[in-house]
mmCIF file of C-alpha atoms in Angstrom:
data_model
loop_
_atom_site.group_PDB
_atom_site.id
_atom_site.type_symbol
_atom_site.label_atom_id
_atom_site.label_comp_id
_atom_site.label_asym_id
_atom_site.label_seq_id
_atom_site.Cartn_x
_atom_site.Cartn_y
_atom_site.Cartn_z
ATOM 1 C CA MET A 1 22.925 2.962 -11.270
ATOM 2 C CA GLY A 2 25.335 5.041 -11.863
ATOM 3 C CA THR A 3 26.500 7.106 -8.884
ATOM 4 C CA THR A 4 27.846 10.483 -10.872
ATOM 5 C CA THR A 5 25.902 13.592 -9.678
ATOM 6 C CA THR A 6 23.771 15.242 -11.986
ATOM 7 C CA GLU A 7 22.429 17.624 -10.516
ATOM 8 C CA THR A 8 21.655 18.942 -6.599
ATOM 9 C CA VAL A 9 18.139 19.310 -5.967
ATOM 10 C CA HIS A 10 16.529 21.802 -2.796
ATOM 11 C CA SER A 11 14.165 19.644 -0.913
ATOM 12 C CA ARG A 12 11.309 21.029 1.977
ATOM 13 C CA THR A 13 10.823 17.535 4.039
ATOM 14 C CA LEU A 14 8.689 17.782 7.049
ATOM 15 C CA ARG A 15 10.170 15.064 9.290
ATOM 16 C CA LEU A 16 8.412 13.391 12.456
ATOM 17 C CA THR A 17 11.123 13.607 15.169
ATOM 18 C CA GLU A 18 9.649 12.345 18.085
ATOM 19 C CA PRO A 19 5.501 11.301 18.131
ATOM 20 C CA HIS A 20 3.586 13.933 17.194
ATOM 21 C CA VAL A 21 5.979 16.170 16.170
ATOM 22 C CA VAL A 22 6.536 17.274 12.316
ATOM 23 C CA LEU A 23 9.100 20.174 11.990
ATOM 24 C CA GLU A 24 9.961 20.892 8.044
ATOM 25 C CA GLN A 25 13.358 20.960 7.796
ATOM 26 C CA ASP A 26 15.929 22.453 4.651
ATOM 27 C CA VAL A 27 17.196 18.721 3.454
ATOM 28 C CA HIS A 28 20.724 19.313 -0.117
ATOM 29 C CA ARG A 29 19.829 15.893 -2.296
ATOM 30 C CA SER A 30 22.124 15.293 -4.467
ATOM 31 C CA VAL A 31 21.075 13.654 -7.319
ATOM 32 C CA PRO A 32 22.713 10.391 -9.667
ATOM 33 C CA GLU A 33 22.078 9.406 -12.697
ATOM 34 C CA GLY A 34 19.691 6.899 -13.375
ATOM 35 C CA TYR A 35 17.357 8.805 -10.711
ATOM 36 C CA VAL A 36 14.367 11.961 -11.587
ATOM 37 C CA VAL A 37 13.668 14.543 -9.200
ATOM 38 C CA VAL A 38 9.178 14.160 -8.377
ATOM 39 C CA GLU A 39 7.427 17.660 -6.457
ATOM 40 C CA PRO A 40 4.516 15.452 -4.956
ATOM 41 C CA THR A 41 1.010 16.726 -5.651
ATOM 42 C CA LEU A 42 -1.787 14.159 -3.665
ATOM 43 C CA ALA A 43 -0.929 11.985 -1.126
ATOM 44 C CA SER A 44 -3.230 9.625 1.830
ATOM 45 C CA ILE A 45 -2.372 9.064 4.799
ATOM 46 C CA CYS A 46 -2.114 4.852 5.096
ATOM 47 C CA HIS A 47 -2.283 3.553 8.938
ATOM 48 C CA ALA A 48 1.895 2.938 8.674
ATOM 49 C CA ASP A 49 2.235 6.210 8.616
ATOM 50 C CA LEU A 50 -0.533 6.509 11.852
ATOM 51 C CA ARG A 51 0.710 4.260 13.272
ATOM 52 C CA TYR A 52 4.494 6.294 13.612
ATOM 53 C CA PHE A 53 2.982 9.234 14.235
ATOM 54 C CA GLY A 54 0.773 8.144 17.085
ATOM 55 C CA GLY A 55 3.936 7.001 18.324
ATOM 56 C CA THR A 56 2.163 3.269 17.981
ATOM 57 C CA ARG A 57 5.314 1.376 16.902
ATOM 58 C CA LYS A 58 7.665 -0.249 19.389
ATOM 59 C CA PRO A 59 10.051 2.546 20.646
ATOM 60 C CA GLU A 60 13.644 0.830 19.328
ATOM 61 C CA VAL A 61 11.623 1.016 16.301
ATOM 62 C CA LEU A 62 10.848 4.458 16.647
ATOM 63 C CA ALA A 63 14.784 5.189 17.416
ATOM 64 C CA LYS A 64 16.825 3.878 14.973
ATOM 65 C CA LYS A 65 14.075 5.281 12.128
ATOM 66 C CA LEU A 66 13.007 8.379 13.287
ATOM 67 C CA PRO A 67 13.017 11.520 12.508
ATOM 68 C CA MET A 68 11.957 10.845 8.799
ATOM 69 C CA ALA A 69 9.228 11.365 6.456
ATOM 70 C CA LEU A 70 6.381 9.697 6.442
ATOM 71 C CA LEU A 71 4.021 8.914 3.853
ATOM 72 C CA HIS A 72 4.315 6.507 0.772
ATOM 73 C CA GLU A 73 1.111 6.371 -0.968
ATOM 74 C CA GLY A 74 1.216 9.870 -3.673
ATOM 75 C CA ILE A 75 1.286 10.826 -7.280
ATOM 76 C CA GLY A 76 3.836 13.852 -8.445
ATOM 77 C CA THR A 77 4.959 15.396 -11.024
ATOM 78 C CA ILE A 78 9.048 14.995 -12.883
ATOM 79 C CA VAL A 79 10.806 17.881 -12.244
ATOM 80 C CA GLY A 80 14.246 17.338 -12.608
ATOM 81 C CA GLY A 81 16.457 14.761 -13.737
ATOM 82 C CA GLU A 82 17.922 13.288 -17.273
ATOM 83 C CA SER A 83 15.155 11.118 -18.628
ATOM 84 C CA THR A 84 14.749 9.835 -22.318
ATOM 85 C CA ARG A 85 11.523 8.100 -20.631
ATOM 86 C CA LEU A 86 9.866 11.224 -18.444
ATOM 87 C CA SER A 87 8.643 14.687 -19.567
ATOM 88 C CA HIS A 88 9.534 17.588 -17.888
ATOM 89 C CA ARG A 89 6.360 18.689 -15.373
ATOM 90 C CA GLN A 90 4.647 14.499 -16.202
ATOM 91 C CA LYS A 91 2.361 13.147 -13.299
ATOM 92 C CA VAL A 92 3.383 10.310 -12.698
ATOM 93 C CA VAL A 93 3.030 7.231 -9.686
ATOM 94 C CA ILE A 94 5.136 7.165 -7.287
ATOM 95 C CA VAL A 95 6.268 3.582 -6.332
ATOM 96 C CA PRO A 96 7.793 3.903 -2.930
ATOM 97 C CA TYR A 97 9.819 -0.081 -2.940
ATOM 98 C CA LEU A 98 13.330 1.164 -4.252
ATOM 99 C CA ALA A 99 14.281 -2.260 -4.744
ATOM 100 C CA GLY A 100 18.782 -2.924 -3.848
ATOM 101 C CA TYR A 101 19.347 -3.476 -8.360
ATOM 102 C CA LEU A 102 18.177 0.610 -8.321
ATOM 103 C CA LEU A 103 20.033 1.786 -5.581
ATOM 104 C CA GLU A 104 23.400 -0.615 -5.835
ATOM 105 C CA GLU A 105 26.437 0.092 -7.612
ATOM 106 C CA GLN A 106 26.712 -4.114 -8.886
ATOM 107 C CA GLY A 107 23.400 -3.518 -10.504
ATOM 108 C CA GLN A 108 20.839 -6.468 -10.833
ATOM 109 C CA ALA A 109 22.942 -9.349 -11.256
ATOM 110 C CA HIS A 110 24.893 -9.671 -8.537
ATOM 111 C CA SER A 111 22.809 -8.381 -5.699
ATOM 112 C CA CYS A 112 20.704 -10.792 -3.772
ATOM 113 C CA PRO A 113 18.018 -13.771 -4.633
ATOM 114 C CA ALA A 114 15.477 -11.025 -5.088
ATOM 115 C CA CYS A 115 16.855 -9.308 -7.692
ATOM 116 C CA ARG A 116 18.790 -12.536 -8.975
ATOM 117 C CA GLY A 117 15.069 -13.150 -9.780
ATOM 118 C CA GLU A 118 15.102 -16.260 -6.853
ATOM 119 C CA ILE A 119 12.443 -15.665 -5.046
ATOM 120 C CA SER A 120 9.743 -12.478 -4.986
ATOM 121 C CA ASP A 121 11.575 -9.088 -6.004
ATOM 122 C CA ASN A 122 9.649 -7.762 -3.813
ATOM 123 C CA TYR A 123 11.164 -9.540 -0.406
ATOM 124 C CA CYS A 124 14.716 -7.665 -1.794
ATOM 125 C CA THR A 125 17.657 -7.804 1.408
ATOM 126 C CA HIS A 126 18.896 -4.829 0.391
ATOM 127 C CA SER A 127 15.670 -3.002 -0.871
ATOM 128 C CA ARG A 128 14.330 0.539 0.797
ATOM 129 C CA PHE A 129 10.469 1.965 0.998
ATOM 130 C CA LEU A 130 9.472 5.121 1.378
ATOM 131 C CA GLY A 131 8.279 6.447 4.636
ATOM 132 C CA SER A 132 9.689 3.145 6.587
ATOM 133 C CA GLY A 133 13.548 4.550 7.509
ATOM 134 C CA THR A 134 14.019 6.556 4.986
ATOM 135 C CA ASP A 135 12.604 9.960 4.380
ATOM 136 C CA GLY A 136 9.341 9.341 2.511
ATOM 137 C CA ILE A 137 6.487 11.575 -0.027
ATOM 138 C CA ALA A 138 6.048 14.429 2.144
ATOM 139 C CA GLN A 139 8.697 16.495 0.762
ATOM 140 C CA SER A 140 9.310 18.869 -1.578
ATOM 141 C CA ARG A 141 11.414 17.047 -3.823
ATOM 142 C CA LEU A 142 11.348 13.371 -4.279
ATOM 143 C CA VAL A 143 14.606 12.212 -5.392
ATOM 144 C CA ILE A 144 14.298 8.290 -7.097
ATOM 145 C CA PRO A 145 15.492 6.449 -9.726
ATOM 146 C CA GLU A 146 13.969 6.401 -12.867
ATOM 147 C CA PRO A 147 11.850 3.155 -12.689
ATOM 148 C CA CYS A 148 10.168 4.190 -9.943
ATOM 149 C CA ALA A 149 8.149 6.825 -11.589
ATOM 150 C CA ILE A 150 5.644 5.426 -12.537
ATOM 151 C CA PRO A 151 3.555 7.924 -16.387
ATOM 152 C CA ILE A 152 -0.018 8.318 -14.979
ATOM 153 C CA PRO A 153 -2.504 7.558 -18.029
ATOM 154 C CA GLU A 154 -4.343 10.854 -19.003
ATOM 155 C CA SER A 155 -7.593 8.185 -18.441
ATOM 156 C CA ILE A 156 -6.615 8.190 -14.361
ATOM 157 C CA PRO A 157 -8.305 11.588 -12.662
ATOM 158 C CA ASP A 158 -5.527 12.003 -10.216
ATOM 159 C CA GLU A 159 -8.128 10.736 -7.405
ATOM 160 C CA ILE A 160 -7.968 7.313 -8.243
ATOM 161 C CA ALA A 161 -4.113 7.102 -9.570
ATOM 162 C CA VAL A 162 -3.413 8.355 -5.728
ATOM 163 C CA LEU A 163 -5.054 5.147 -5.219
ATOM 164 C CA THR A 164 -2.434 2.740 -6.620
ATOM 165 C CA GLU A 165 0.874 1.606 -4.423
ATOM 166 C CA LEU A 166 -2.852 0.256 -2.430
ATOM 167 C CA CYS A 167 -3.876 -1.129 -4.471
ATOM 168 C CA SER A 168 -0.577 -2.741 -6.021
ATOM 169 C CA VAL A 169 0.388 -4.601 -3.038
ATOM 170 C CA SER A 170 -3.222 -5.921 -2.767
ATOM 171 C CA TYR A 171 -2.267 -7.077 -6.906
ATOM 172 C CA ARG A 172 1.116 -8.487 -5.738
ATOM 173 C CA ALA A 173 -1.176 -10.282 -2.446
ATOM 174 C CA LEU A 174 -2.824 -12.830 -5.215
ATOM 175 C CA ARG A 175 -1.046 -12.659 -8.091
ATOM 176 C CA PRO A 176 0.824 -16.366 -6.387
ATOM 177 C CA VAL A 177 -2.625 -17.532 -6.459
ATOM 178 C CA ASN A 178 -3.514 -16.201 -9.748
ATOM 179 C CA ASP A 179 -4.651 -19.655 -11.360
ATOM 180 C CA LEU A 180 -6.352 -20.730 -9.057
ATOM 181 C CA LEU A 181 -8.765 -17.902 -9.455
ATOM 182 C CA GLY A 182 -10.496 -18.503 -12.290
ATOM 183 C CA GLN A 183 -12.704 -20.951 -10.462
ATOM 184 C CA ALA A 184 -11.405 -19.950 -6.351
ATOM 185 C CA LYS A 185 -14.755 -19.977 -3.965
ATOM 186 C CA ILE A 186 -12.522 -16.074 -2.233
ATOM 187 C CA ALA A 187 -13.211 -15.207 1.413
ATOM 188 C CA VAL A 188 -11.405 -11.178 2.322
ATOM 189 C CA PHE A 189 -11.205 -10.787 6.296
ATOM 190 C CA GLY A 190 -12.475 -6.998 6.591
ATOM 191 C CA ASP A 191 -14.533 -4.572 5.782
ATOM 192 C CA GLY A 192 -11.499 -1.491 5.423
ATOM 193 C CA PRO A 193 -9.828 0.056 3.112
ATOM 194 C CA VAL A 194 -7.086 -2.947 2.639
ATOM 195 C CA GLY A 195 -10.171 -5.469 2.480
ATOM 196 C CA TYR A 196 -12.324 -3.436 -0.062
ATOM 197 C CA LEU A 197 -9.195 -3.016 -2.659
ATOM 198 C CA THR A 198 -8.140 -6.091 -2.207
ATOM 199 C CA ALA A 199 -11.630 -7.383 -2.969
ATOM 200 C CA ALA A 200 -11.763 -4.886 -6.205
ATOM 201 C CA MET A 201 -8.444 -6.155 -7.563
ATOM 202 C CA LEU A 202 -10.315 -9.863 -7.615
ATOM 203 C CA HIS A 203 -13.374 -8.368 -9.418
ATOM 204 C CA HIS A 204 -11.771 -6.126 -11.089
ATOM 205 C CA ALA A 205 -8.342 -7.515 -11.595
ATOM 206 C CA PHE A 206 -8.690 -11.359 -12.493
ATOM 207 C CA GLY A 207 -12.672 -11.468 -12.915
ATOM 208 C CA VAL A 208 -14.170 -12.834 -9.541
ATOM 209 C CA GLY A 209 -18.461 -12.468 -9.799
ATOM 210 C CA PRO A 210 -19.806 -11.832 -6.253
ATOM 211 C CA ASP A 211 -20.787 -15.535 -6.963
ATOM 212 C CA ARG A 212 -17.460 -16.932 -5.169
ATOM 213 C CA LEU A 213 -16.242 -13.231 -3.899
ATOM 214 C CA THR A 214 -17.715 -13.382 0.355
ATOM 215 C CA VAL A 215 -15.782 -10.807 2.029
ATOM 216 C CA PHE A 216 -16.474 -11.223 6.211
ATOM 217 C CA GLY A 217 -16.422 -7.506 8.375
ATOM 218 C CA ALA A 218 -17.716 -6.053 11.567
ATOM 219 C CA ILE A 219 -19.795 -3.060 10.227
ATOM 220 C CA ARG A 220 -22.570 -3.628 8.058
ATOM 221 C CA GLU A 221 -21.983 0.441 6.671
ATOM 222 C CA LYS A 222 -18.766 -0.256 5.080
ATOM 223 C CA LEU A 223 -19.881 -4.379 3.970
ATOM 224 C CA ASP A 224 -22.143 -2.172 2.361
ATOM 225 C CA GLN A 225 -19.655 -0.829 0.209
ATOM 226 C CA PHE A 226 -18.465 -4.423 -1.547
ATOM 227 C CA THR A 227 -21.460 -3.681 -3.653
ATOM 228 C CA PHE A 228 -19.680 -6.574 -5.929
ATOM 229 C CA ALA A 229 -18.976 -8.621 -3.027
ATOM 230 C CA ARG A 230 -21.765 -11.138 -0.984
ATOM 231 C CA THR A 231 -20.747 -9.516 2.364
ATOM 232 C CA GLU A 232 -21.486 -11.640 5.550
ATOM 233 C CA MET A 233 -21.115 -9.940 8.928
ATOM 234 C CA VAL A 234 -18.061 -11.727 11.140
ATOM 235 C CA GLN A 235 -20.663 -11.878 14.348
ATOM 236 C CA GLN A 236 -23.209 -13.391 13.137
ATOM 237 C CA TYR A 237 -21.734 -16.143 10.442
ATOM 238 C CA ASP A 238 -21.028 -19.622 11.838
ATOM 239 C CA PHE A 239 -17.861 -20.610 10.910
ATOM 240 C CA SER A 240 -18.547 -24.724 11.937
ATOM 241 C CA SER A 241 -20.857 -25.273 9.206
ATOM 242 C CA GLY A 242 -20.418 -22.998 6.462
ATOM 243 C CA GLU A 243 -19.204 -23.241 2.794
ATOM 244 C CA PRO A 244 -15.848 -24.385 2.360
ATOM 245 C CA VAL A 245 -13.910 -21.826 0.779
ATOM 246 C CA ASP A 246 -10.323 -22.298 -2.309
ATOM 247 C CA ILE A 247 -8.644 -18.812 -0.383
ATOM 248 C CA VAL A 248 -8.915 -16.879 2.354
ATOM 249 C CA VAL A 249 -7.563 -13.372 2.142
ATOM 250 C CA GLU A 250 -7.109 -11.233 6.504
ATOM 251 C CA CYS A 251 -6.338 -7.236 5.708
ATOM 252 C CA THR A 252 -7.521 -6.661 9.204
ATOM 253 C CA GLY A 253 -4.572 -6.670 10.855
ATOM 254 C CA GLY A 254 -4.186 -5.575 14.285
ATOM 255 C CA LYS A 255 -5.526 -7.106 17.691
ATOM 256 C CA PHE A 256 -8.343 -9.253 15.055
ATOM 257 C CA SER A 257 -5.870 -10.175 12.847
ATOM 258 C CA GLU A 258 -5.915 -13.899 15.360
ATOM 259 C CA SER A 259 -9.644 -13.906 14.903
ATOM 260 C CA ALA A 260 -9.930 -13.245 12.115
ATOM 261 C CA ILE A 261 -6.791 -15.379 10.725
ATOM 262 C CA ASN A 262 -8.606 -18.758 12.699
ATOM 263 C CA GLN A 263 -11.891 -17.675 12.046
ATOM 264 C CA GLY A 264 -10.212 -18.083 7.670
ATOM 265 C CA ILE A 265 -8.161 -21.176 8.995
ATOM 266 C CA THR A 266 -11.683 -22.924 9.680
ATOM 267 C CA LEU A 267 -13.409 -21.960 6.508
ATOM 268 C CA LEU A 268 -10.596 -23.399 4.562
ATOM 269 C CA ALA A 269 -11.076 -26.556 2.310
ATOM 270 C CA ALA A 270 -8.676 -28.326 2.693
ATOM 271 C CA GLY A 271 -5.228 -27.747 0.673
ATOM 272 C CA GLY A 272 -6.912 -23.759 1.102
ATOM 273 C CA HIS A 273 -4.281 -20.833 0.696
ATOM 274 C CA LEU A 274 -4.699 -17.800 3.760
ATOM 275 C CA ILE A 275 -3.215 -15.445 2.547
ATOM 276 C CA ALA A 276 -2.212 -12.591 5.575
ATOM 277 C CA MET A 277 -1.903 -9.223 4.270
ATOM 278 C CA GLY A 278 -2.941 -7.913 8.289
ATOM 279 C CA VAL A 279 0.165 -5.571 9.824
ATOM 280 C CA SER A 280 0.348 -6.786 13.948
ATOM 281 C CA GLU A 281 2.952 -5.406 16.311
ATOM 282 C CA ASP A 282 2.334 -8.341 18.186
ATOM 283 C CA LEU A 283 3.025 -12.703 18.429
ATOM 284 C CA VAL A 284 -0.968 -13.649 16.072
ATOM 285 C CA PRO A 285 -1.759 -17.340 17.873
ATOM 286 C CA ILE A 286 -3.220 -19.112 15.212
ATOM 287 C CA ASN A 287 -4.986 -22.948 14.387
ATOM 288 C CA THR A 288 -1.529 -25.324 13.844
ATOM 289 C CA ARG A 289 -3.554 -28.163 14.256
ATOM 290 C CA ASP A 290 -6.763 -27.382 11.228
ATOM 291 C CA VAL A 291 -3.617 -26.241 9.545
ATOM 292 C CA LEU A 292 -1.627 -29.309 9.570
ATOM 293 C CA GLU A 293 -4.468 -31.328 9.458
ATOM 294 C CA LYS A 294 -6.062 -29.598 5.952
ATOM 295 C CA GLY A 295 -2.775 -29.569 3.957
ATOM 296 C CA LEU A 296 -2.849 -25.659 4.751
ATOM 297 C CA THR A 297 -0.544 -23.487 2.412
ATOM 298 C CA LEU A 298 -0.345 -20.322 4.717
ATOM 299 C CA TYR A 299 2.028 -16.982 2.720
ATOM 300 C CA GLY A 300 2.094 -13.270 4.584
ATOM 301 C CA SER A 301 2.330 -10.208 1.667
ATOM 302 C CA SER A 302 2.753 -6.214 2.677
ATOM 303 C CA ARG A 303 4.802 -5.010 0.404
ATOM 304 C CA SER A 304 4.896 -4.408 -4.336
ATOM 305 C CA SER A 305 6.860 -3.659 -7.037
ATOM 306 C CA ILE A 306 7.202 -1.783 -10.304
ATOM 307 C CA THR A 307 5.981 -4.578 -11.957
ATOM 308 C CA ASP A 308 1.938 -4.476 -9.830
ATOM 309 C CA PHE A 309 1.543 -0.712 -10.131
ATOM 310 C CA GLU A 310 1.943 -1.471 -14.446
ATOM 311 C CA GLY A 311 -0.011 -3.750 -13.593
ATOM 312 C CA VAL A 312 -2.241 -1.876 -10.808
ATOM 313 C CA LEU A 313 -2.289 1.028 -13.680
ATOM 314 C CA GLN A 314 -3.793 -0.446 -16.392
ATOM 315 C CA VAL A 315 -6.540 -2.167 -14.640
ATOM 316 C CA MET A 316 -7.747 1.787 -12.869
ATOM 317 C CA GLN A 317 -8.504 2.914 -16.335
ATOM 318 C CA GLN A 318 -11.818 0.359 -17.062
ATOM 319 C CA LYS A 319 -14.487 2.978 -16.294
ATOM 320 C CA ALA A 320 -15.969 0.547 -14.191
ATOM 321 C CA CYS A 321 -12.523 0.162 -11.988
ATOM 322 C CA GLN A 322 -13.269 3.659 -11.414
ATOM 323 C CA ASP A 323 -16.280 3.339 -9.908
ATOM 324 C CA THR A 324 -15.519 0.898 -6.955
ATOM 325 C CA LEU A 325 -12.829 2.778 -5.856
ATOM 326 C CA ARG A 326 -14.438 6.451 -4.922
ATOM 327 C CA PRO A 327 -16.286 5.502 -2.618
ATOM 328 C CA LEU A 328 -13.198 5.308 -1.073
ATOM 329 C CA ILE A 329 -12.192 9.319 -1.867
ATOM 330 C CA PRO A 330 -12.632 11.749 0.809
ATOM 331 C CA ASP A 331 -15.224 14.612 -0.440
ATOM 332 C CA SER A 332 -12.277 17.125 0.796
ATOM 333 C CA TYR A 333 -8.772 17.481 0.669
ATOM 334 C CA THR A 334 -6.564 18.717 2.992
ATOM 335 C CA VAL A 335 -4.532 21.408 1.902
ATOM 336 C CA VAL A 336 -0.887 20.856 3.233
ATOM 337 C CA ALA A 337 1.243 23.724 3.165
ATOM 338 C CA LYS A 338 3.515 23.472 5.957
ATOM 339 C CA ALA A 339 4.612 21.665 8.923
ATOM 340 C CA GLU A 340 1.204 22.830 11.065
ATOM 341 C CA ASP A 341 -0.839 21.566 7.420
ATOM 342 C CA PHE A 342 0.739 18.529 7.972
ATOM 343 C CA VAL A 343 0.462 17.542 12.426
ATOM 344 C CA GLY A 344 -3.296 18.597 12.129
ATOM 345 C CA ALA A 345 -3.759 16.379 9.331
ATOM 346 C CA MET A 346 -2.747 13.544 11.162
ATOM 347 C CA GLU A 347 -3.607 14.810 14.215
ATOM 348 C CA SER A 348 -7.321 14.275 12.305
ATOM 349 C CA ALA A 349 -6.841 11.452 10.580
ATOM 350 C CA LEU A 350 -5.415 9.066 14.142
ATOM 351 C CA ALA A 351 -8.570 10.666 15.925
ATOM 352 C CA HIS A 352 -11.626 9.806 13.556
ATOM 353 C CA ARG A 353 -10.188 6.881 11.937
ATOM 354 C CA GLU A 354 -12.352 7.519 8.584
ATOM 355 C CA TRP A 355 -13.444 4.701 7.032
ATOM 356 C CA LYS A 356 -12.389 7.020 3.743
ATOM 357 C CA LYS A 357 -8.854 7.215 3.238
ATOM 358 C CA THR A 358 -7.102 11.554 4.437
ATOM 359 C CA TYR A 359 -6.036 12.934 1.152
ATOM 360 C CA LEU A 360 -2.929 15.823 1.620
ATOM 361 C CA ASP A 361 -2.490 18.342 -1.141
ATOM 362 C CA PHE A 362 -0.203 19.037 -1.592
ATOM 363 C CA GLN A 363 1.112 22.763 -2.007
ATOM 364 C CA TRP A 364 4.965 23.755 -2.132
#
């Protein structure tokens, strides 16, 4: 990417300055060559946003990252920049993971091991991530590298497209075991949105049916939404005598990570894989004895990259996939026109923690 500035845009940026406090700040952003300007139109709130807003991140983390505009799940329209691929007012999904080779002058070949293809491209040491250390989607003009704005196919409604980022994280976590998914028995731990979308991607993107897919959760009303998988209540299931599985995906996070990971280790067959996706602020003790005795493979995954978004958008064009995703869509959206609206939406999401996502309809 070059450094020549093609224009400057004015952005109304809703920055979290301290927990529960959001101020609108006027920011003038330069538009380097190879970048585009996106006007965010629809976004959803992630638990990561709530951890910043509610102040549950560690004080040293908050001190380092604030002030900062939140949000990394969203869509928008192209309103600036010079692009031969994207047209003015075209609808795009926003990729929040900005790989180092897109940001630095030396280009991909001379950046880092991830950019050179030596390790997975979502582990770039020079990357930036919207709403985590750099201003996110809560602003009227977002300036990002052109490849991070992906056109939304006409067959995908906006309310489905806004779920692309969250789906892409699950999609990315499953790619390393793609060659096993044709026959493997799989257990997903977590009855929240991450667990739901991970199970949805297993079903629609990788063809895993309910005969091989089991979801473990703690709330029956949530588990009843998983109509495309078998479901089990963790409180009632005997993991020590349950049918072994080949792959476990942990989607709980927080204080439930410990029990989910260790129940998954108990359930796994020898040589199995455990994929950790849930985020916890604290260290999580795990049963290493069984990990060693069974020869298990453990890895973590929390971010996705451009190719994952492209793969998910292909899957989302299926009507069956759209129907599966609709239960997560809220009955109404929260209009955000000023900082006070944004604070109200965040406080409500923090207080209620509903199963459905919270959508923000930006009116700049």
